Amino acid sequence: MAAKFLTLACIRNESFGGLSPRPHYPSMPKYPKGVSETERDVEGSEAKAVFSVIGMTCSACAGSVEKAVKRLPGIREAVVDVLNNRAQVMFYPSFVNEETIRETIEDVGFQATLIQDETNEKSIQVCRIRINGMTCTSCTSTVESSLQALHGVQKAQVALATEEARVHYDPKIINHNQLLEAIEDAGFEAILISAGEDMSKIQLKVDGVGTHNSMRILENSLRALPGVQDIDVDPNVHKFSLSYKPDVTGPRNLINVIESTGNGRYKATISPEGGREVHRKEEIKQYYRSFLWSLVFTIPVFLTSMVFMYIPGLKHGLDTKVVNMLSIGEILRWVLSTPVQFVIGRRFYTGSYKALRHGSANMDVLIALGTNAAYFYSVYSVLRAATSEDFKSTDFFETSSMLISFILLGKYLEVLAKGKTSDAIAKLMDLAPETAILLALDSEGNVINEEEIDSRLIQKNDVIKILPGAKVASDGFVIWGQSHVNESMITGEARPVAKRKGDTVIGGTLNENGVLHIKATRVGSESALSQIVQLVESAQMAKAPVQKFADRISKFFVPLVIVLSLSTFLAWFLAGKFHGYPKSWIPSSMDSFQLALQFGISVMVIACPCALGLATPTAVMVGTGVGASQGVLIKGGQALESAHKVNCIVFDKTGTLTVGKPVVVNTRLLKNMVLQEFYELVAATEVNSEHPLAKAIVEYAKKFREDEENPTWPEAKDFVSITGHGVKAIVRNREIIVGNKSLMLDQKIVIPADAEDMLEEIEAMVQTGILISIDGELTGVLAISDPLKPGARDVISILKSMKVKSILVTGDNWGTANSIAQEVGIETVIAEAKPEHKAEKVKNLQASGYIVAMVGDGINDSPALVAADVGMAIGAGTDIAIEAADIVLMKSNLEDVITAIDLSRKTFSRIRLNYIWALGYNLLGIPIAAGALFPSSGFRLPPWIAGAAMAASSVSVVCCSLLLKYYKRPKKLDALEMQGVRVE
C-alpha cells in the first residue's frame, strides 16, 4: 500500500524534463479524436515541448491550463506543474505545433514562454527562506512585492504564520543570495532553509580548529569532493552549511574529509539545522526576556503614578519639588520609562522605520506613534514644569511603559501559541529514529562489522540492521531476514505487513518481531517521511482564497487607523477648546488637551491588524496538521476552502469503492485449448498494461508456471492499449484481444449467445467479465472479482445525511456498475466511461451548480481529479493520481472522505469565527477607545488598557485556531471497521 506513496511527487522535482516524475501508463489517451489506424503509426514523430507558465497560483490554474491544452488535436499528454510554473506537453507535430500550444496557454490567461534549452539541469528552482521580524499581513505584502520585483523570480509566497517564504526562481538569472539581500533590504532578517529541491542540506560543526586559515583549507577540501554543490562558512563558530547531491556523496564522507584533513585533530559533528522550532524557541526566549526587563522598570512607574499617590507619606515624598514645579515622582517616572521606550521598545522603532522606508505601514508604526505621543508629551510637560513656577504638569510616562509591557506580553503569548500550531510537523519528524546500526559487508555479503551511528549519517546504499521493536531507520528494501512491520503511522494500515527479501520498507515504521537487514534507497529529504513533512509544510505556506480579504484590508488598515486617531484627538481637543462639552467631564488630574491626547492614543493602540492577518493562516496550519495526523493530507488552503463547500462526490469504482486488488475467480473456455497455453497468450498481452484487472490476470497466470517465481512471458508485438476498453497485441503470430464487450464489437468479433449468458451471470454476481479473442474468434470469458470495501455502504449513507450527493463513474460494464451501486446505495451511475468522459461528467455537474469532489486512485482518474473542484486520491493509488489530487487519503479508507469534508467544514467555521472576532473587536474597540461611551457613562479606556486589549486580540485568535487540535472525527465513523481487506 505504501510503496506507491513513497514518491509524493507533488513536492519533489527530479528528472523528466525538470517536472515532477510521472511514470508512463499505456492507458493514457494517445491520439486526437478521429485519427485513423494508419495515422497512428506516427510514434516516431512524437515531440516534447516545455513551457514556462507565469501567473499560476494554485491547482485550479494548473487544471485550466492542462484542460485547454488537452483539447487541442494531436496532444498525447500535458502535464502542468504549478509548483515550478511549467507545462510539459507531448504532442504530434503533424497535428499541432509549439506556437499553437503557447497561444492556447495565453488564451487561458497566463504568460507562456517556450523553454528552448531543455537540459537535465532544472530551469526553475524552489528556495525556502525563514523571515524574522514580520508582524502582520502588511509585512508579508512588502516582502512578496520586493521578491516579485526581482528579474528571474517567477513566484513568491510569504506566509505570516510559518514566517517563511517559498520562492520559485531561475538560477541562471538570479541566485538565492540575491533573494536574501532583497528581503533584508525590505527590512527583515532572512535565513536560507533550502535552495534547489534536488539537494540535501547539512550543517557541520568542527571542533579543534584554531585559525581562519584552517577553515579555508577545510572549505577547499570539501569543495573538491564530488557532489558538493554549495558551502557557506561561518568561521566565528567553526560551522559549515553544505548542500550536496545524495546520489554522489553523503554526510559520513563529508565528516571523513574534515577529520582526515586535520590528521585527527578536528572533530566534526552534525549540528541542528536551526529549523523552525529552534528559531521559535529563540523568539519565545527573546520576548520573555524583554517582557521581564520591561516589568522591572514599568512596575515602579505604575506604583509611583497609580498607587503611591494614595498613600499620604509616600505621596508627600513624591510630590517634593526639585526645580520649580518639577517633582521627585516625575523625575523617577521619566528615568524609569526611558529605557523601556528606547531600549526595550527599540524593536518597534526599527520595525516602523523598515516598513515606512518601503511605503507601507504595519502594527509597529501604530505602537511607535502611540507610545511616542505619550512619552514626548510627558517630557514636554516635565520640562515645562521645571522652567515654570506655576505650571502643574501631568505626565503619561506610565502610559508608554505599560503599553510596551502589555504588547510584549501579548507577543510572547502569541508566539507561544503560534508554536503549537506546527505540532503536527514536530510529531511527524519524531517518527524517525535517532540512531541506526550500520553494517559493513564483505564481497560475499557476510557481516564483518556493526556500528551504531546517528541516523542523519545514513547514506544511499548503506546496509542497516533493524532489530525487533526498533524503528526502521531509512526508506529501503530488505536484503536479508523476515519480519512484520507496523506501517500504520505512515499508511494507516492497521495490521503489520509481512516483510521478506526484496520488499520495500518505510523509514519511521516499527519493526515488530524479526531482524531485518535493509539497503537504504531514499535518505534525507527524499524519504517518505520527509516528503510528507514537506507536503504539510507546503500546504501551510499556501494561502486560502479567503485570506485575500484580510490582505485587502491590511493595505489601508494602518493608514486608516492613524487618520481615525488624529480625527479623534482633533474632535475632542476642538470640542474642549470651544466648550463643546461641560468642564465637569474633564478629570481633575488633566486638561482638555490631555484628555483628547489620551483618546487619540487609545484609538491608535487598540486597533489590531495582527488579529486579521492571523485569522486564516493559523486555522489552516492547525487544520492541515490535524488532517496529516489523521492520514488526510490536504494540499493547502485552496483545497481546504473548496472541500467545505462540496455537495456532490464522484466515486471511481476499482480501488476506491472496491478493495482494488481484483482476483480471477472463474475461467470459461469456448474453444478446445490447453488452459496453460491460453493463459500464456493472455498474460503475455496483459503484462504490458498497468490496469489492476490486467495485473490480476497476470498474477493468476503465474499459477500455471509454479516452477518460476518471476516467469518470462512470450514477446508481445504491436501492443496497443485502447483506453477504457482493453488491450491487443500479436503473440506467437496470433492476434490476441483482451477487453470488454464494447471492444469486441468495435473489433467486429462475434459474441456467441452462450458467452452473452455467461456475462449476464458474471455481472449478476457483482463480478467483471473479461472477453478474450484469439485470431478474431472469441475464445474465453474470465470472471474477475474485486470485493467492496467494508463499510462502503455506511460511508455513502453518512454522506447522504451530510447532504452530499454520491455518483459512481467507472470504465467497467453497466451490469457490474449497477450491481455495485445498488449494493452501496448510490443512485446515479455512469459506466463504460473513458477518462475524458469522467472529466466531462464532472464539468457537467459543475455546470449544474454542484461543487464536485472526485475520489479516485488510477491513472485514468487524473483528468477528472484535475477537473473537479476537489480531487481526492486514495493513498494506495498511482503516483499520477496522487499528484493530480488536492487531498491525499493516505490510509486508502473511504471513511477519510468524510473526515476530509468534515475537517474542512470545522476549519472554515473556525476561520469565520476568527474573522468575526478580529473584525468585531476592531469595530467595537475603536469607537469605545475614541470615547463613544464617555458622554453617557463617563467610561474612558486608558491607552495602556487599550494596548493590553490589542495584544489580547491576537492571542485570542491564535487560541481560537488552536482549539482545532481537539478535532474529533464524526462519531458515526467510530462504529465503522474500515481497515481494509487483504486479498492474498
PDB file of N, CA and C in Angstrom, residues 499-571:
ATOM      1  N   LYS A 499       7.291  -8.746   5.813  1.00  0.00           N
ATOM      2  CA  LYS A 499       8.414  -8.279   5.005  1.00  0.00           C
ATOM      3  C   LYS A 499       9.437  -9.402   4.879  1.00  0.00           C
ATOM      4  N   ARG A 500       9.874  -9.609   3.632  1.00  0.00           N
ATOM      5  CA  ARG A 500      10.955 -10.565   3.402  1.00  0.00           C
ATOM      6  C   ARG A 500      11.848 -10.002   2.300  1.00  0.00           C
ATOM      7  N   LYS A 501      12.809 -10.762   1.860  1.00  0.00           N
ATOM      8  CA  LYS A 501      13.800 -10.274   0.897  1.00  0.00           C
ATOM      9  C   LYS A 501      13.117  -9.644  -0.327  1.00  0.00           C
ATOM     10  N   GLY A 502      13.559  -8.427  -0.651  1.00  0.00           N
ATOM     11  CA  GLY A 502      13.035  -7.731  -1.827  1.00  0.00           C
ATOM     12  C   GLY A 502      11.908  -6.761  -1.525  1.00  0.00           C
ATOM     13  N   ASP A 503      11.261  -6.880  -0.350  1.00  0.00           N
ATOM     14  CA  ASP A 503      10.142  -5.989  -0.007  1.00  0.00           C
ATOM     15  C   ASP A 503      10.662  -4.620   0.432  1.00  0.00           C
ATOM     16  N   THR A 504       9.859  -3.594   0.117  1.00  0.00           N
ATOM     17  CA  THR A 504      10.248  -2.233   0.497  1.00  0.00           C
ATOM     18  C   THR A 504       9.810  -1.928   1.930  1.00  0.00           C
ATOM     19  N   VAL A 505      10.569  -1.078   2.598  1.00  0.00           N
ATOM     20  CA  VAL A 505      10.219  -0.619   3.945  1.00  0.00           C
ATOM     21  C   VAL A 505      10.295   0.903   3.975  1.00  0.00           C
ATOM     22  N   ILE A 506       9.554   1.486   4.920  1.00  0.00           N
ATOM     23  CA  ILE A 506       9.468   2.943   5.018  1.00  0.00           C
ATOM     24  C   ILE A 506      10.114   3.393   6.319  1.00  0.00           C
ATOM     25  N   GLY A 507      10.959   4.419   6.242  1.00  0.00           N
ATOM     26  CA  GLY A 507      11.598   4.964   7.434  1.00  0.00           C
ATOM     27  C   GLY A 507      10.564   5.484   8.425  1.00  0.00           C
ATOM     28  N   GLY A 508      10.787   5.182   9.721  1.00  0.00           N
ATOM     29  CA  GLY A 508       9.857   5.648  10.753  1.00  0.00           C
ATOM     30  C   GLY A 508       8.834   4.610  11.161  1.00  0.00           C
ATOM     31  N   THR A 509       8.691   3.517  10.367  1.00  0.00           N
ATOM     32  CA  THR A 509       7.739   2.455  10.717  1.00  0.00           C
ATOM     33  C   THR A 509       8.385   1.517  11.746  1.00  0.00           C
ATOM     34  N   LEU A 510       7.572   0.676  12.388  1.00  0.00           N
ATOM     35  CA  LEU A 510       8.041  -0.118  13.530  1.00  0.00           C
ATOM     36  C   LEU A 510       8.214  -1.581  13.163  1.00  0.00           C
ATOM     37  N   ASN A 511       9.445  -2.075  13.323  1.00  0.00           N
ATOM     38  CA  ASN A 511       9.723  -3.497  13.100  1.00  0.00           C
ATOM     39  C   ASN A 511       9.252  -4.286  14.330  1.00  0.00           C
ATOM     40  N   GLU A 512       8.475  -5.347  14.107  1.00  0.00           N
ATOM     41  CA  GLU A 512       7.832  -5.989  15.254  1.00  0.00           C
ATOM     42  C   GLU A 512       8.552  -7.225  15.788  1.00  0.00           C
ATOM     43  N   ASN A 513       8.839  -8.227  14.930  1.00  0.00           N
ATOM     44  CA  ASN A 513       9.253  -9.498  15.534  1.00  0.00           C
ATOM     45  C   ASN A 513      10.483 -10.179  14.954  1.00  0.00           C
ATOM     46  N   GLY A 514      11.111  -9.639  13.941  1.00  0.00           N
ATOM     47  CA  GLY A 514      12.276 -10.304  13.356  1.00  0.00           C
ATOM     48  C   GLY A 514      13.385  -9.313  13.067  1.00  0.00           C
ATOM     49  N   VAL A 515      14.593  -9.832  12.823  1.00  0.00           N
ATOM     50  CA  VAL A 515      15.721  -8.959  12.464  1.00  0.00           C
ATOM     51  C   VAL A 515      15.722  -8.777  10.947  1.00  0.00           C
ATOM     52  N   LEU A 516      15.897  -7.543  10.492  1.00  0.00           N
ATOM     53  CA  LEU A 516      15.955  -7.256   9.055  1.00  0.00           C
ATOM     54  C   LEU A 516      17.252  -6.534   8.733  1.00  0.00           C
ATOM     55  N   HIS A 517      17.817  -6.856   7.569  1.00  0.00           N
ATOM     56  CA  HIS A 517      18.913  -6.060   7.021  1.00  0.00           C
ATOM     57  C   HIS A 517      18.327  -5.347   5.799  1.00  0.00           C
ATOM     58  N   ILE A 518      18.394  -4.023   5.796  1.00  0.00           N
ATOM     59  CA  ILE A 518      17.817  -3.289   4.660  1.00  0.00           C
ATOM     60  C   ILE A 518      18.889  -2.453   3.976  1.00  0.00           C
ATOM     61  N   LYS A 519      18.695  -2.250   2.685  1.00  0.00           N
ATOM     62  CA  LYS A 519      19.591  -1.361   1.930  1.00  0.00           C
ATOM     63  C   LYS A 519      18.866  -0.025   1.761  1.00  0.00           C
ATOM     64  N   ALA A 520      19.505   1.066   2.191  1.00  0.00           N
ATOM     65  CA  ALA A 520      18.883   2.401   2.130  1.00  0.00           C
ATOM     66  C   ALA A 520      18.803   2.881   0.690  1.00  0.00           C
ATOM     67  N   THR A 521      17.614   3.294   0.274  1.00  0.00           N
ATOM     68  CA  THR A 521      17.430   3.793  -1.102  1.00  0.00           C
ATOM     69  C   THR A 521      17.070   5.270  -1.134  1.00  0.00           C
ATOM     70  N   ARG A 522      16.319   5.718  -0.114  1.00  0.00           N
ATOM     71  CA  ARG A 522      15.946   7.143  -0.067  1.00  0.00           C
ATOM     72  C   ARG A 522      16.332   7.685   1.302  1.00  0.00           C
ATOM     73  N   VAL A 523      17.189   8.703   1.315  1.00  0.00           N
ATOM     74  CA  VAL A 523      17.656   9.257   2.586  1.00  0.00           C
ATOM     75  C   VAL A 523      17.391  10.768   2.600  1.00  0.00           C
ATOM     76  N   GLY A 524      17.456  11.341   3.798  1.00  0.00           N
ATOM     77  CA  GLY A 524      17.296  12.799   3.925  1.00  0.00           C
ATOM     78  C   GLY A 524      15.959  13.275   3.402  1.00  0.00           C
ATOM     79  N   SER A 525      15.997  14.293   2.551  1.00  0.00           N
ATOM     80  CA  SER A 525      14.774  14.928   2.060  1.00  0.00           C
ATOM     81  C   SER A 525      14.015  14.053   1.073  1.00  0.00           C
ATOM     82  N   GLU A 526      14.651  12.935   0.601  1.00  0.00           N
ATOM     83  CA  GLU A 526      13.961  12.059  -0.353  1.00  0.00           C
ATOM     84  C   GLU A 526      13.046  11.047   0.332  1.00  0.00           C
ATOM     85  N   SER A 527      13.209  10.844   1.641  1.00  0.00           N
ATOM     86  CA  SER A 527      12.458   9.794   2.329  1.00  0.00           C
ATOM     87  C   SER A 527      10.968  10.100   2.353  1.00  0.00           C
ATOM     88  N   ALA A 528      10.158   9.047   2.507  1.00  0.00           N
ATOM     89  CA  ALA A 528       8.698   9.212   2.524  1.00  0.00           C
ATOM     90  C   ALA A 528       8.279  10.148   3.639  1.00  0.00           C
ATOM     91  N   LEU A 529       8.913  10.004   4.807  1.00  0.00           N
ATOM     92  CA  LEU A 529       8.564  10.837   5.953  1.00  0.00           C
ATOM     93  C   LEU A 529       8.869  12.306   5.657  1.00  0.00           C
ATOM     94  N   SER A 530      10.038  12.565   5.078  1.00  0.00           N
ATOM     95  CA  SER A 530      10.408  13.944   4.730  1.00  0.00           C
ATOM     96  C   SER A 530       9.462  14.512   3.693  1.00  0.00           C
ATOM     97  N   GLN A 531       9.053  13.660   2.749  1.00  0.00           N
ATOM     98  CA  GLN A 531       8.136  14.119   1.703  1.00  0.00           C
ATOM     99  C   GLN A 531       6.786  14.516   2.297  1.00  0.00           C
ATOM    100  N   ILE A 532       6.320  13.720   3.274  1.00  0.00           N
ATOM    101  CA  ILE A 532       5.042  14.043   3.921  1.00  0.00           C
ATOM    102  C   ILE A 532       5.182  15.350   4.698  1.00  0.00           C
ATOM    103  N   VAL A 533       6.293  15.498   5.417  1.00  0.00           N
ATOM    104  CA  VAL A 533       6.541  16.740   6.163  1.00  0.00           C
ATOM    105  C   VAL A 533       6.572  17.924   5.208  1.00  0.00           C
ATOM    106  N   GLN A 534       7.276  17.760   4.065  1.00  0.00           N
ATOM    107  CA  GLN A 534       7.341  18.840   3.078  1.00  0.00           C
ATOM    108  C   GLN A 534       5.964  19.164   2.518  1.00  0.00           C
ATOM    109  N   LEU A 535       5.149  18.124   2.303  1.00  0.00           N
ATOM    110  CA  LEU A 535       3.802  18.346   1.776  1.00  0.00           C
ATOM    111  C   LEU A 535       2.970  19.159   2.767  1.00  0.00           C
ATOM    112  N   VAL A 536       3.077  18.800   4.059  1.00  0.00           N
ATOM    113  CA  VAL A 536       2.323  19.529   5.087  1.00  0.00           C
ATOM    114  C   VAL A 536       2.841  20.963   5.189  1.00  0.00           C
ATOM    115  N   GLU A 537       4.183  21.138   5.158  1.00  0.00           N
ATOM    116  CA  GLU A 537       4.756  22.488   5.218  1.00  0.00           C
ATOM    117  C   GLU A 537       4.331  23.316   4.017  1.00  0.00           C
ATOM    118  N   SER A 538       4.330  22.684   2.842  1.00  0.00           N
ATOM    119  CA  SER A 538       3.910  23.373   1.626  1.00  0.00           C
ATOM    120  C   SER A 538       2.448  23.790   1.726  1.00  0.00           C
ATOM    121  N   ALA A 539       1.621  22.903   2.293  1.00  0.00           N
ATOM    122  CA  ALA A 539       0.196  23.211   2.460  1.00  0.00           C
ATOM    123  C   ALA A 539       0.019  24.388   3.406  1.00  0.00           C
ATOM    124  N   GLN A 540       0.846  24.448   4.458  1.00  0.00           N
ATOM    125  CA  GLN A 540       0.722  25.527   5.420  1.00  0.00           C
ATOM    126  C   GLN A 540       1.217  26.855   4.859  1.00  0.00           C
ATOM    127  N   MET A 541       2.058  26.791   3.813  1.00  0.00           N
ATOM    128  CA  MET A 541       2.533  28.008   3.155  1.00  0.00           C
ATOM    129  C   MET A 541       1.464  28.605   2.249  1.00  0.00           C
ATOM    130  N   ALA A 542       0.660  27.734   1.616  1.00  0.00           N
ATOM    131  CA  ALA A 542      -0.292  28.190   0.599  1.00  0.00           C
ATOM    132  C   ALA A 542      -1.433  28.975   1.239  1.00  0.00           C
ATOM    133  N   LYS A 543      -1.763  30.103   0.633  1.00  0.00           N
ATOM    134  CA  LYS A 543      -2.827  30.939   1.175  1.00  0.00           C
ATOM    135  C   LYS A 543      -4.187  30.435   0.705  1.00  0.00           C
ATOM    136  N   ALA A 544      -5.151  30.458   1.606  1.00  0.00           N
ATOM    137  CA  ALA A 544      -6.534  30.161   1.227  1.00  0.00           C
ATOM    138  C   ALA A 544      -7.107  31.394   0.550  1.00  0.00           C
ATOM    139  N   PRO A 545      -7.980  31.213  -0.461  1.00  0.00           N
ATOM    140  CA  PRO A 545      -8.573  32.380  -1.140  1.00  0.00           C
ATOM    141  C   PRO A 545      -9.232  33.364  -0.177  1.00  0.00           C
ATOM    142  N   VAL A 546      -9.800  32.840   0.928  1.00  0.00           N
ATOM    143  CA  VAL A 546     -10.483  33.720   1.879  1.00  0.00           C
ATOM    144  C   VAL A 546      -9.500  34.700   2.530  1.00  0.00           C
ATOM    145  N   GLN A 547      -8.201  34.375   2.494  1.00  0.00           N
ATOM    146  CA  GLN A 547      -7.206  35.254   3.108  1.00  0.00           C
ATOM    147  C   GLN A 547      -7.019  36.549   2.324  1.00  0.00           C
ATOM    148  N   LYS A 548      -7.426  36.528   1.038  1.00  0.00           N
ATOM    149  CA  LYS A 548      -7.306  37.743   0.224  1.00  0.00           C
ATOM    150  C   LYS A 548      -8.084  38.899   0.858  1.00  0.00           C
ATOM    151  N   PHE A 549      -9.158  38.535   1.569  1.00  0.00           N
ATOM    152  CA  PHE A 549      -9.989  39.533   2.249  1.00  0.00           C
ATOM    153  C   PHE A 549      -9.144  40.302   3.271  1.00  0.00           C
ATOM    154  N   ALA A 550      -8.384  39.555   4.096  1.00  0.00           N
ATOM    155  CA  ALA A 550      -7.518  40.193   5.105  1.00  0.00           C
ATOM    156  C   ALA A 550      -6.400  40.975   4.438  1.00  0.00           C
ATOM    157  N   ASP A 551      -5.850  40.430   3.339  1.00  0.00           N
ATOM    158  CA  ASP A 551      -4.765  41.119   2.635  1.00  0.00           C
ATOM    159  C   ASP A 551      -5.233  42.464   2.084  1.00  0.00           C
ATOM    160  N   ARG A 552      -6.471  42.480   1.554  1.00  0.00           N
ATOM    161  CA  ARG A 552      -7.008  43.737   1.011  1.00  0.00           C
ATOM    162  C   ARG A 552      -7.187  44.770   2.119  1.00  0.00           C
ATOM    163  N   ILE A 553      -7.716  44.325   3.257  1.00  0.00           N
ATOM    164  CA  ILE A 553      -7.945  45.239   4.384  1.00  0.00           C
ATOM    165  C   ILE A 553      -6.618  45.792   4.904  1.00  0.00           C
ATOM    166  N   SER A 554      -5.593  44.899   4.967  1.00  0.00           N
ATOM    167  CA  SER A 554      -4.310  45.293   5.574  1.00  0.00           C
ATOM    168  C   SER A 554      -3.647  46.447   4.827  1.00  0.00           C
ATOM    169  N   LYS A 555      -3.942  46.607   3.522  1.00  0.00           N
ATOM    170  CA  LYS A 555      -3.304  47.654   2.725  1.00  0.00           C
ATOM    171  C   LYS A 555      -3.677  49.043   3.232  1.00  0.00           C
ATOM    172  N   PHE A 556      -4.916  49.197   3.685  1.00  0.00           N
ATOM    173  CA  PHE A 556      -5.319  50.541   4.135  1.00  0.00           C
ATOM    174  C   PHE A 556      -5.660  50.599   5.621  1.00  0.00           C
ATOM    175  N   PHE A 557      -5.475  49.480   6.328  1.00  0.00           N
ATOM    176  CA  PHE A 557      -5.891  49.419   7.733  1.00  0.00           C
ATOM    177  C   PHE A 557      -5.115  50.413   8.604  1.00  0.00           C
ATOM    178  N   VAL A 558      -3.765  50.339   8.566  1.00  0.00           N
ATOM    179  CA  VAL A 558      -2.942  51.189   9.442  1.00  0.00           C
ATOM    180  C   VAL A 558      -3.104  52.665   9.099  1.00  0.00           C
ATOM    181  N   PRO A 559      -3.026  53.073   7.802  1.00  0.00           N
ATOM    182  CA  PRO A 559      -3.263  54.497   7.496  1.00  0.00           C
ATOM    183  C   PRO A 559      -4.639  54.975   7.969  1.00  0.00           C
ATOM    184  N   LEU A 560      -5.650  54.125   7.816  1.00  0.00           N
ATOM    185  CA  LEU A 560      -6.997  54.490   8.243  1.00  0.00           C
ATOM    186  C   LEU A 560      -7.043  54.705   9.761  1.00  0.00           C
ATOM    187  N   VAL A 561      -6.372  53.823  10.512  1.00  0.00           N
ATOM    188  CA  VAL A 561      -6.348  53.944  11.977  1.00  0.00           C
ATOM    189  C   VAL A 561      -5.647  55.235  12.393  1.00  0.00           C
ATOM    190  N   ILE A 562      -4.553  55.591  11.702  1.00  0.00           N
ATOM    191  CA  ILE A 562      -3.830  56.826  12.022  1.00  0.00           C
ATOM    192  C   ILE A 562      -4.742  58.032  11.785  1.00  0.00           C
ATOM    193  N   VAL A 563      -5.464  58.004  10.660  1.00  0.00           N
ATOM    194  CA  VAL A 563      -6.415  59.096  10.358  1.00  0.00           C
ATOM    195  C   VAL A 563      -7.503  59.164  11.432  1.00  0.00           C
ATOM    196  N   LEU A 564      -8.053  58.002  11.813  1.00  0.00           N
ATOM    197  CA  LEU A 564      -9.101  57.963  12.853  1.00  0.00           C
ATOM    198  C   LEU A 564      -8.565  58.488  14.183  1.00  0.00           C
ATOM    199  N   SER A 565      -7.313  58.126  14.495  1.00  0.00           N
ATOM    200  CA  SER A 565      -6.705  58.557  15.751  1.00  0.00           C
ATOM    201  C   SER A 565      -6.539  60.074  15.787  1.00  0.00           C
ATOM    202  N   LEU A 566      -6.004  60.640  14.695  1.00  0.00           N
ATOM    203  CA  LEU A 566      -5.837  62.099  14.623  1.00  0.00           C
ATOM    204  C   LEU A 566      -7.185  62.806  14.653  1.00  0.00           C
ATOM    205  N   SER A 567      -8.178  62.221  13.955  1.00  0.00           N
ATOM    206  CA  SER A 567      -9.527  62.814  13.931  1.00  0.00           C
ATOM    207  C   SER A 567     -10.128  62.819  15.333  1.00  0.00           C
ATOM    208  N   THR A 568      -9.907  61.701  16.060  1.00  0.00           N
ATOM    209  CA  THR A 568     -10.433  61.606  17.436  1.00  0.00           C
ATOM    210  C   THR A 568      -9.788  62.673  18.316  1.00  0.00           C
ATOM    211  N   PHE A 569      -8.465  62.801  18.203  1.00  0.00           N
ATOM    212  CA  PHE A 569      -7.752  63.811  19.001  1.00  0.00           C
ATOM    213  C   PHE A 569      -8.273  65.206  18.689  1.00  0.00           C
ATOM    214  N   LEU A 570      -8.366  65.537  17.387  1.00  0.00           N
ATOM    215  CA  LEU A 570      -8.809  66.882  16.989  1.00  0.00           C
ATOM    216  C   LEU A 570     -10.245  67.146  17.430  1.00  0.00           C
ATOM    217  N   ALA A 571     -11.110  66.129  17.270  1.00  0.00           N
ATOM    218  CA  ALA A 571     -12.526  66.307  17.634  1.00  0.00           C
ATOM    219  C   ALA A 571     -12.657  66.636  19.120  1.00  0.00           C
TER     220      ALA A 571
END
